[in-house]
PDB file of N, CA, C and O in Angstrom:
ATOM      1  N   MET A   1      94.971  89.162  78.773  1.00 59.00           N
ATOM      2  CA  MET A   1      95.922  88.064  78.864  1.00 59.00           C
ATOM      3  C   MET A   1      97.198  88.559  79.554  1.00 59.00           C
ATOM      4  O   MET A   1      97.658  89.667  79.318  1.00 59.00           O
ATOM      5  N   PHE A   2      97.754  87.726  80.373  1.00 71.00           N
ATOM      6  CA  PHE A   2      98.952  88.076  81.155  1.00 71.00           C
ATOM      7  C   PHE A   2     100.204  87.904  80.301  1.00 71.00           C
ATOM      8  O   PHE A   2     100.418  86.865  79.705  1.00 71.00           O
ATOM      9  N   ASP A   3     101.023  88.939  80.248  1.00 82.00           N
ATOM     10  CA  ASP A   3     102.265  88.905  79.486  1.00 82.00           C
ATOM     11  C   ASP A   3     103.438  88.858  80.461  1.00 82.00           C
ATOM     12  O   ASP A   3     103.787  89.870  81.082  1.00 82.00           O
ATOM     13  N   LEU A   4     104.025  87.671  80.617  1.00 85.00           N
ATOM     14  CA  LEU A   4     105.096  87.462  81.593  1.00 85.00           C
ATOM     15  C   LEU A   4     106.317  88.335  81.293  1.00 85.00           C
ATOM     16  O   LEU A   4     106.922  88.890  82.212  1.00 85.00           O
ATOM     17  N   LYS A   5     106.682  88.476  80.034  1.00 90.00           N
ATOM     18  CA  LYS A   5     107.866  89.286  79.693  1.00 90.00           C
ATOM     19  C   LYS A   5     107.676  90.739  80.101  1.00 90.00           C
ATOM     20  O   LYS A   5     108.590  91.362  80.629  1.00 90.00           O
ATOM     21  N   LYS A   6     106.497  91.287  79.868  1.00 88.00           N
ATOM     22  CA  LYS A   6     106.229  92.675  80.257  1.00 88.00           C
ATOM     23  C   LYS A   6     106.225  92.813  81.773  1.00 88.00           C
ATOM     24  O   LYS A   6     106.707  93.808  82.315  1.00 88.00           O
ATOM     25  N   TRP A   7     105.685  91.797  82.471  1.00 85.00           N
ATOM     26  CA  TRP A   7     105.674  91.840  83.932  1.00 85.00           C
ATOM     27  C   TRP A   7     107.093  91.813  84.469  1.00 85.00           C
ATOM     28  O   TRP A   7     107.436  92.592  85.369  1.00 85.00           O
ATOM     29  N   ILE A   8     107.934  90.936  83.928  1.00 90.00           N
ATOM     30  CA  ILE A   8     109.327  90.838  84.384  1.00 90.00           C
ATOM     31  C   ILE A   8     110.044  92.163  84.168  1.00 90.00           C
ATOM     32  O   ILE A   8     110.776  92.640  85.039  1.00 90.00           O
ATOM     33  N   LYS A   9     109.824  92.777  83.015  1.00 90.00           N
ATOM     34  CA  LYS A   9     110.464  94.069  82.725  1.00 90.00           C
ATOM     35  C   LYS A   9     109.974  95.142  83.699  1.00 90.00           C
ATOM     36  O   LYS A   9     110.780  95.870  84.286  1.00 90.00           O
ATOM     37  N   ALA A  10     108.662  95.247  83.888  1.00 88.00           N
ATOM     38  CA  ALA A  10     108.109  96.265  84.789  1.00 88.00           C
ATOM     39  C   ALA A  10     108.549  96.027  86.234  1.00 88.00           C
ATOM     40  O   ALA A  10     108.932  96.962  86.939  1.00 88.00           O
ATOM     41  N   ALA A  11     108.509  94.775  86.685  1.00 89.00           N
ATOM     42  CA  ALA A  11     108.922  94.455  88.060  1.00 89.00           C
ATOM     43  C   ALA A  11     110.416  94.701  88.242  1.00 89.00           C
ATOM     44  O   ALA A  11     110.850  95.184  89.296  1.00 89.00           O
ATOM     45  N   GLY A  12     111.203  94.386  87.230  1.00 91.00           N
ATOM     46  CA  GLY A  12     112.647  94.615  87.296  1.00 91.00           C
ATOM     47  C   GLY A  12     112.989  96.088  87.405  1.00 91.00           C
ATOM     48  O   GLY A  12     113.834  96.493  88.210  1.00 91.00           O
ATOM     49  N   ILE A  13     112.320  96.908  86.594  1.00 91.00           N
ATOM     50  CA  ILE A  13     112.547  98.353  86.649  1.00 91.00           C
ATOM     51  C   ILE A  13     112.171  98.899  88.016  1.00 91.00           C
ATOM     52  O   ILE A  13     112.904  99.680  88.627  1.00 91.00           O
ATOM     53  N   ARG A  14     111.032  98.449  88.536  1.00 90.00           N
ATOM     54  CA  ARG A  14     110.595  98.911  89.854  1.00 90.00           C
ATOM     55  C   ARG A  14     111.589  98.466  90.932  1.00 90.00           C
ATOM     56  O   ARG A  14     111.925  99.232  91.837  1.00 90.00           O
ATOM     57  N   ALA A  15     112.079  97.234  90.850  1.00 92.00           N
ATOM     58  CA  ALA A  15     113.038  96.727  91.840  1.00 92.00           C
ATOM     59  C   ALA A  15     114.347  97.505  91.785  1.00 92.00           C
ATOM     60  O   ALA A  15     114.921  97.840  92.824  1.00 92.00           O
ATOM     61  N   ILE A  16     114.815  97.812  90.579  1.00 93.00           N
ATOM     62  CA  ILE A  16     116.059  98.583  90.439  1.00 93.00           C
ATOM     63  C   ILE A  16     115.905  99.960  91.060  1.00 93.00           C
ATOM     64  O   ILE A  16     116.792 100.440  91.781  1.00 93.00           O
ATOM     65  N   ARG A  17     114.789 100.606  90.830  1.00 92.00           N
ATOM     66  CA  ARG A  17     114.544 101.928  91.428  1.00 92.00           C
ATOM     67  C   ARG A  17     114.499 101.840  92.953  1.00 92.00           C
ATOM     68  O   ARG A  17     115.069 102.680  93.655  1.00 92.00           O
ATOM     69  N   THR A  18     113.821 100.819  93.466  1.00 92.00           N
ATOM     70  CA  THR A  18     113.717 100.642  94.911  1.00 92.00           C
ATOM     71  C   THR A  18     115.082 100.389  95.529  1.00 92.00           C
ATOM     72  O   THR A  18     115.430 100.962  96.571  1.00 92.00           O
ATOM     73  N   VAL A  19     115.881  99.539  94.883  1.00 91.00           N
ATOM     74  CA  VAL A  19     117.217  99.213  95.377  1.00 91.00           C
ATOM     75  C   VAL A  19     118.097 100.472  95.384  1.00 91.00           C
ATOM     76  O   VAL A  19     118.811 100.734  96.357  1.00 91.00           O
ATOM     77  N   ALA A  20     118.035 101.253  94.319  1.00 91.00           N
ATOM     78  CA  ALA A  20     118.840 102.478  94.250  1.00 91.00           C
ATOM     79  C   ALA A  20     118.430 103.467  95.346  1.00 91.00           C
ATOM     80  O   ALA A  20     119.292 104.078  95.991  1.00 91.00           O
ATOM     81  N   GLN A  21     117.134 103.609  95.572  1.00 90.00           N
ATOM     82  CA  GLN A  21     116.661 104.515  96.617  1.00 90.00           C
ATOM     83  C   GLN A  21     117.105 104.038  97.993  1.00 90.00           C
ATOM     84  O   GLN A  21     117.509 104.842  98.840  1.00 90.00           O
ATOM     85  N   THR A  22     117.031 102.741  98.218  1.00 88.00           N
ATOM     86  CA  THR A  22     117.437 102.178  99.508  1.00 88.00           C
ATOM     87  C   THR A  22     118.926 102.370  99.737  1.00 88.00           C
ATOM     88  O   THR A  22     119.354 102.742 100.834  1.00 88.00           O
ATOM     89  N   ALA A  23     119.727 102.115  98.709  1.00 85.00           N
ATOM     90  CA  ALA A  23     121.177 102.299  98.842  1.00 85.00           C
ATOM     91  C   ALA A  23     121.505 103.758  99.129  1.00 85.00           C
ATOM     92  O   ALA A  23     122.318 104.059 100.011  1.00 85.00           O
ATOM     93  N   ALA A  24     120.856 104.670  98.426  1.00 86.00           N
ATOM     94  CA  ALA A  24     121.111 106.093  98.645  1.00 86.00           C
ATOM     95  C   ALA A  24     120.721 106.513 100.063  1.00 86.00           C
ATOM     96  O   ALA A  24     121.451 107.263 100.723  1.00 86.00           O
ATOM     97  N   ALA A  25     119.589 106.011 100.542  1.00 84.00           N
ATOM     98  CA  ALA A  25     119.146 106.355 101.892  1.00 84.00           C
ATOM     99  C   ALA A  25     120.071 105.762 102.948  1.00 84.00           C
ATOM    100  O   ALA A  25     120.407 106.422 103.941  1.00 84.00           O
ATOM    101  N   THR A  26     120.497 104.522 102.733  1.00 82.00           N
ATOM    102  CA  THR A  26     121.369 103.863 103.716  1.00 82.00           C
ATOM    103  C   THR A  26     122.729 104.543 103.770  1.00 82.00           C
ATOM    104  O   THR A  26     123.268 104.783 104.856  1.00 82.00           O
ATOM    105  N   ILE A  27     123.271 104.874 102.618  1.00 82.00           N
ATOM    106  CA  ILE A  27     124.564 105.558 102.580  1.00 82.00           C
ATOM    107  C   ILE A  27     124.418 106.972 103.136  1.00 82.00           C
ATOM    108  O   ILE A  27     125.277 107.463 103.875  1.00 82.00           O
ATOM    109  N   GLY A  28     123.308 107.613 102.792  1.00 78.00           N
ATOM    110  CA  GLY A  28     123.095 109.001 103.217  1.00 78.00           C
ATOM    111  C   GLY A  28     122.941 109.182 104.708  1.00 78.00           C
ATOM    112  O   GLY A  28     123.125 110.285 105.220  1.00 78.00           O
ATOM    113  N   THR A  29     122.601 108.116 105.427  1.00 75.00           N
ATOM    114  CA  THR A  29     122.440 108.245 106.871  1.00 75.00           C
ATOM    115  C   THR A  29     123.769 108.289 107.605  1.00 75.00           C
ATOM    116  O   THR A  29     123.802 108.626 108.785  1.00 75.00           O
ATOM    117  N   SER A  30     124.853 107.984 106.923  1.00 70.00           N
ATOM    118  CA  SER A  30     126.179 108.048 107.544  1.00 70.00           C
ATOM    119  C   SER A  30     126.695 109.480 107.495  1.00 70.00           C
ATOM    120  O   SER A  30     126.444 110.213 106.544  1.00 70.00           O
ATOM    121  N   ALA A  31     127.410 109.848 108.513  1.00 57.00           N
ATOM    122  CA  ALA A  31     127.948 111.214 108.571  1.00 57.00           C
ATOM    123  C   ALA A  31     128.984 111.446 107.478  1.00 57.00           C
ATOM    124  O   ALA A  31     129.006 112.486 106.842  1.00 57.00           O
ATOM    125  N   THR A  32     129.825 110.474 107.246  1.00 62.00           N
ATOM    126  CA  THR A  32     130.842 110.568 106.190  1.00 62.00           C
ATOM    127  C   THR A  32     130.949 109.217 105.503  1.00 62.00           C
ATOM    128  O   THR A  32     130.529 108.193 106.034  1.00 62.00           O
ATOM    129  N   MET A  33     131.510 109.201 104.322  1.00 64.00           N
ATOM    130  CA  MET A  33     131.649 107.943 103.581  1.00 64.00           C
ATOM    131  C   MET A  33     132.528 106.935 104.333  1.00 64.00           C
ATOM    132  O   MET A  33     132.397 105.750 104.164  1.00 64.00           O
ATOM    133  N   GLY A  34     133.399 107.409 105.178  1.00 70.00           N
ATOM    134  CA  GLY A  34     134.243 106.516 105.963  1.00 70.00           C
ATOM    135  C   GLY A  34     133.459 105.740 107.006  1.00 70.00           C
ATOM    136  O   GLY A  34     133.905 104.716 107.500  1.00 70.00           O
ATOM    137  N   ASP A  35     132.275 106.233 107.353  1.00 79.00           N
ATOM    138  CA  ASP A  35     131.450 105.588 108.361  1.00 79.00           C
ATOM    139  C   ASP A  35     130.420 104.626 107.787  1.00 79.00           C
ATOM    140  O   ASP A  35     129.639 104.035 108.520  1.00 79.00           O
ATOM    141  N   VAL A  36     130.391 104.487 106.466  1.00 81.00           N
ATOM    142  CA  VAL A  36     129.390 103.636 105.834  1.00 81.00           C
ATOM    143  C   VAL A  36     129.679 102.171 106.148  1.00 81.00           C
ATOM    144  O   VAL A  36     130.784 101.684 105.955  1.00 81.00           O
ATOM    145  N   ASN A  37     128.675 101.484 106.648  1.00 83.00           N
ATOM    146  CA  ASN A  37     128.776 100.049 106.887  1.00 83.00           C
ATOM    147  C   ASN A  37     128.325  99.361 105.594  1.00 83.00           C
ATOM    148  O   ASN A  37     127.135  99.188 105.353  1.00 83.00           O
ATOM    149  N   TRP A  38     129.283  99.004 104.743  1.00 84.00           N
ATOM    150  CA  TRP A  38     128.975  98.477 103.421  1.00 84.00           C
ATOM    151  C   TRP A  38     128.232  97.150 103.485  1.00 84.00           C
ATOM    152  O   TRP A  38     127.427  96.839 102.597  1.00 84.00           O
ATOM    153  N   GLN A  39     128.466  96.373 104.519  1.00 88.00           N
ATOM    154  CA  GLN A  39     127.737  95.120 104.682  1.00 88.00           C
ATOM    155  C   GLN A  39     126.248  95.412 104.909  1.00 88.00           C
ATOM    156  O   GLN A  39     125.379  94.763 104.348  1.00 88.00           O
ATOM    157  N   ARG A  40     125.955  96.417 105.705  1.00 86.00           N
ATOM    158  CA  ARG A  40     124.568  96.816 105.956  1.00 86.00           C
ATOM    159  C   ARG A  40     123.927  97.384 104.683  1.00 86.00           C
ATOM    160  O   ARG A  40     122.769  97.122 104.391  1.00 86.00           O
ATOM    161  N   VAL A  41     124.688  98.176 103.931  1.00 85.00           N
ATOM    162  CA  VAL A  41     124.171  98.726 102.676  1.00 85.00           C
ATOM    163  C   VAL A  41     123.815  97.589 101.722  1.00 85.00           C
ATOM    164  O   VAL A  41     122.727  97.567 101.149  1.00 85.00           O
ATOM    165  N   LEU A  42     124.710  96.627 101.565  1.00 89.00           N
ATOM    166  CA  LEU A  42     124.465  95.492 100.669  1.00 89.00           C
ATOM    167  C   LEU A  42     123.268  94.670 101.134  1.00 89.00           C
ATOM    168  O   LEU A  42     122.413  94.285 100.332  1.00 89.00           O
ATOM    169  N   SER A  43     123.182  94.444 102.429  1.00 91.00           N
ATOM    170  CA  SER A  43     122.061  93.683 102.983  1.00 91.00           C
ATOM    171  C   SER A  43     120.736  94.397 102.722  1.00 91.00           C
ATOM    172  O   SER A  43     119.758  93.783 102.287  1.00 91.00           O
ATOM    173  N   SER A  44     120.703  95.697 102.963  1.00 89.00           N
ATOM    174  CA  SER A  44     119.496  96.489 102.724  1.00 89.00           C
ATOM    175  C   SER A  44     119.152  96.517 101.243  1.00 89.00           C
ATOM    176  O   SER A  44     117.984  96.421 100.847  1.00 89.00           O
ATOM    177  N   PHE A  45     120.165  96.619 100.410  1.00 87.00           N
ATOM    178  CA  PHE A  45     120.037  96.652  98.962  1.00 87.00           C
ATOM    179  C   PHE A  45     119.356  95.370  98.464  1.00 87.00           C
ATOM    180  O   PHE A  45     118.375  95.421  97.728  1.00 87.00           O
ATOM    181  N   VAL A  46     119.847  94.226  98.904  1.00 92.00           N
ATOM    182  CA  VAL A  46     119.291  92.936  98.485  1.00 92.00           C
ATOM    183  C   VAL A  46     117.873  92.751  99.021  1.00 92.00           C
ATOM    184  O   VAL A  46     116.965  92.341  98.281  1.00 92.00           O
ATOM    185  N   LEU A  47     117.663  93.056 100.283  1.00 93.00           N
ATOM    186  CA  LEU A  47     116.338  92.907 100.878  1.00 93.00           C
ATOM    187  C   LEU A  47     115.308  93.795 100.178  1.00 93.00           C
ATOM    188  O   LEU A  47     114.190  93.359  99.900  1.00 93.00           O
ATOM    189  N   ALA A  48     115.683  95.024  99.854  1.00 92.00           N
ATOM    190  CA  ALA A  48     114.766  95.926  99.160  1.00 92.00           C
ATOM    191  C   ALA A  48     114.381  95.368  97.792  1.00 92.00           C
ATOM    192  O   ALA A  48     113.219  95.437  97.380  1.00 92.00           O
ATOM    193  N   GLY A  49     115.344  94.795  97.086  1.00 92.00           N
ATOM    194  CA  GLY A  49     115.052  94.199  95.780  1.00 92.00           C
ATOM    195  C   GLY A  49     114.102  93.027  95.880  1.00 92.00           C
ATOM    196  O   GLY A  49     113.141  92.916  95.106  1.00 92.00           O
ATOM    197  N   ILE A  50     114.327  92.173  96.849  1.00 92.00           N
ATOM    198  CA  ILE A  50     113.459  91.007  97.048  1.00 92.00           C
ATOM    199  C   ILE A  50     112.054  91.451  97.436  1.00 92.00           C
ATOM    200  O   ILE A  50     111.059  90.964  96.888  1.00 92.00           O
ATOM    201  N   LEU A  51     111.959  92.376  98.374  1.00 91.00           N
ATOM    202  CA  LEU A  51     110.644  92.871  98.795  1.00 91.00           C
ATOM    203  C   LEU A  51     109.902  93.559  97.652  1.00 91.00           C
ATOM    204  O   LEU A  51     108.686  93.414  97.514  1.00 91.00           O
ATOM    205  N   SER A  52     110.621  94.280  96.819  1.00 89.00           N
ATOM    206  CA  SER A  52     109.994  94.935  95.674  1.00 89.00           C
ATOM    207  C   SER A  52     109.409  93.909  94.711  1.00 89.00           C
ATOM    208  O   SER A  52     108.287  94.053  94.228  1.00 89.00           O
ATOM    209  N   LEU A  53     110.163  92.843  94.427  1.00 90.00           N
ATOM    210  CA  LEU A  53     109.664  91.795  93.527  1.00 90.00           C
ATOM    211  C   LEU A  53     108.460  91.076  94.134  1.00 90.00           C
ATOM    212  O   LEU A  53     107.487  90.776  93.437  1.00 90.00           O
ATOM    213  N   LEU A  54     108.514  90.807  95.432  1.00 88.00           N
ATOM    214  CA  LEU A  54     107.378  90.156  96.080  1.00 88.00           C
ATOM    215  C   LEU A  54     106.138  91.051  96.068  1.00 88.00           C
ATOM    216  O   LEU A  54     105.023  90.576  95.845  1.00 88.00           O
ATOM    217  N   THR A  55     106.327  92.340  96.281  1.00 87.00           N
ATOM    218  CA  THR A  55     105.216  93.277  96.220  1.00 87.00           C
ATOM    219  C   THR A  55     104.643  93.340  94.804  1.00 87.00           C
ATOM    220  O   THR A  55     103.430  93.404  94.614  1.00 87.00           O
ATOM    221  N   SER A  56     105.519  93.290  93.817  1.00 85.00           N
ATOM    222  CA  SER A  56     105.078  93.320  92.421  1.00 85.00           C
ATOM    223  C   SER A  56     104.251  92.098  92.059  1.00 85.00           C
ATOM    224  O   SER A  56     103.411  92.151  91.158  1.00 85.00           O
ATOM    225  N   ALA A  57     104.464  90.994  92.753  1.00 81.00           N
ATOM    226  CA  ALA A  57     103.681  89.775  92.493  1.00 81.00           C
ATOM    227  C   ALA A  57     102.204  90.023  92.801  1.00 81.00           C
ATOM    228  O   ALA A  57     101.334  89.376  92.230  1.00 81.00           O
ATOM    229  N   GLY A  58     101.918  90.975  93.661  1.00 80.00           N
ATOM    230  CA  GLY A  58     100.545  91.325  93.999  1.00 80.00           C
ATOM    231  C   GLY A  58      99.872  92.161  92.924  1.00 80.00           C
ATOM    232  O   GLY A  58      98.666  92.338  92.938  1.00 80.00           O
ATOM    233  N   GLY A  59     100.635  92.655  92.002  1.00 79.00           N
ATOM    234  CA  GLY A  59     100.092  93.453  90.906  1.00 79.00           C
ATOM    235  C   GLY A  59     100.913  94.701  90.671  1.00 79.00           C
ATOM    236  O   GLY A  59     101.442  95.285  91.608  1.00 79.00           O
ATOM    237  N   LEU A  60     101.030  95.068  89.424  1.00 75.00           N
ATOM    238  CA  LEU A  60     101.776  96.254  89.046  1.00 75.00           C
ATOM    239  C   LEU A  60     100.832  97.255  88.394  1.00 75.00           C
ATOM    240  O   LEU A  60     100.110  96.911  87.457  1.00 75.00           O
ATOM    241  N   SER A  61     100.844  98.469  88.872  1.00 75.00           N
ATOM    242  CA  SER A  61      99.969  99.483  88.283  1.00 75.00           C
ATOM    243  C   SER A  61     100.315  99.709  86.818  1.00 75.00           C
ATOM    244  O   SER A  61      99.437 100.016  86.017  1.00 75.00           O
ATOM    245  N   GLU A  62     101.588  99.532  86.456  1.00 72.00           N
ATOM    246  CA  GLU A  62     101.993  99.701  85.064  1.00 72.00           C
ATOM    247  C   GLU A  62     101.260  98.710  84.162  1.00 72.00           C
ATOM    248  O   GLU A  62     100.838  99.050  83.069  1.00 72.00           O
ATOM    249  N   MET A  63     101.095  97.490  84.636  1.00 70.00           N
ATOM    250  CA  MET A  63     100.411  96.457  83.852  1.00 70.00           C
ATOM    251  C   MET A  63      98.910  96.711  83.838  1.00 70.00           C
ATOM    252  O   MET A  63      98.257  96.515  82.821  1.00 70.00           O
ATOM    253  N   GLU A  64      98.358  97.161  84.949  1.00 69.00           N
ATOM    254  CA  GLU A  64      96.919  97.422  85.032  1.00 69.00           C
ATOM    255  C   GLU A  64      96.534  98.595  84.140  1.00 69.00           C
ATOM    256  O   GLU A  64      95.518  98.553  83.463  1.00 69.00           O
ATOM    257  N   ASN A  65      97.362  99.643  84.112  1.00 63.00           N
ATOM    258  CA  ASN A  65      97.087 100.801  83.258  1.00 63.00           C
ATOM    259  C   ASN A  65      97.102 100.412  81.790  1.00 63.00           C
ATOM    260  O   ASN A  65      96.282 100.870  81.012  1.00 63.00           O
ATOM    261  N   GLU A  66      98.032  99.559  81.410  1.00 62.00           N
ATOM    262  CA  GLU A  66      98.137  99.107  80.021  1.00 62.00           C
ATOM    263  C   GLU A  66      96.905  98.296  79.631  1.00 62.00           C
ATOM    264  O   GLU A  66      96.370  98.453  78.539  1.00 62.00           O
ATOM    265  N   THR A  67      96.419  97.443  80.530  1.00 56.00           N
ATOM    266  CA  THR A  67      95.245  96.635  80.269  1.00 56.00           C
ATOM    267  C   THR A  67      94.014  97.518  80.108  1.00 56.00           C
ATOM    268  O   THR A  67      93.198  97.314  79.216  1.00 56.00           O
ATOM    269  N   GLN A  68      93.876  98.545  80.934  1.00 58.00           N
ATOM    270  CA  GLN A  68      92.730  99.452  80.868  1.00 58.00           C
ATOM    271  C   GLN A  68      92.750 100.290  79.594  1.00 58.00           C
ATOM    272  O   GLN A  68      91.720 100.578  79.021  1.00 58.00           O
ATOM    273  N   GLU A  69      93.950 100.662  79.118  1.00 60.00           N
ATOM    274  CA  GLU A  69      94.069 101.456  77.900  1.00 60.00           C
ATOM    275  C   GLU A  69      93.636 100.660  76.672  1.00 60.00           C
ATOM    276  O   GLU A  69      93.140 101.224  75.720  1.00 60.00           O
ATOM    277  N   LYS A  70      93.831  99.355  76.688  1.00 61.00           N
ATOM    278  CA  LYS A  70      93.459  98.510  75.554  1.00 61.00           C
ATOM    279  C   LYS A  70      91.960  98.344  75.437  1.00 61.00           C
ATOM    280  O   LYS A  70      91.446  98.048  74.375  1.00 61.00           O
ATOM    281  N   LYS A  71      91.229  98.509  76.559  1.00 56.00           N
ATOM    282  CA  LYS A  71      89.777  98.318  76.554  1.00 56.00           C
ATOM    283  C   LYS A  71      89.095  99.430  75.908  1.00 56.00           C
ATOM    284  O   LYS A  71      88.918 100.230  75.384  1.00 56.00           O
TER     285      LYS A  71
END
């Protein structure tokens, strides 16, 4: 049986990790903090979160592993 609350939690955690990684990579590509294009960082940050949630709609390994363990 599908548990929406568990899916939301797992997808949210995955999205937060993806967003943090994207922000770190986008900021890290600048030579100095003064050169960071914060609008680009924010845009990448939001897009990464949305893409992560959409990818999670296709299935989460965390949910599949839990289902297999119950069997």
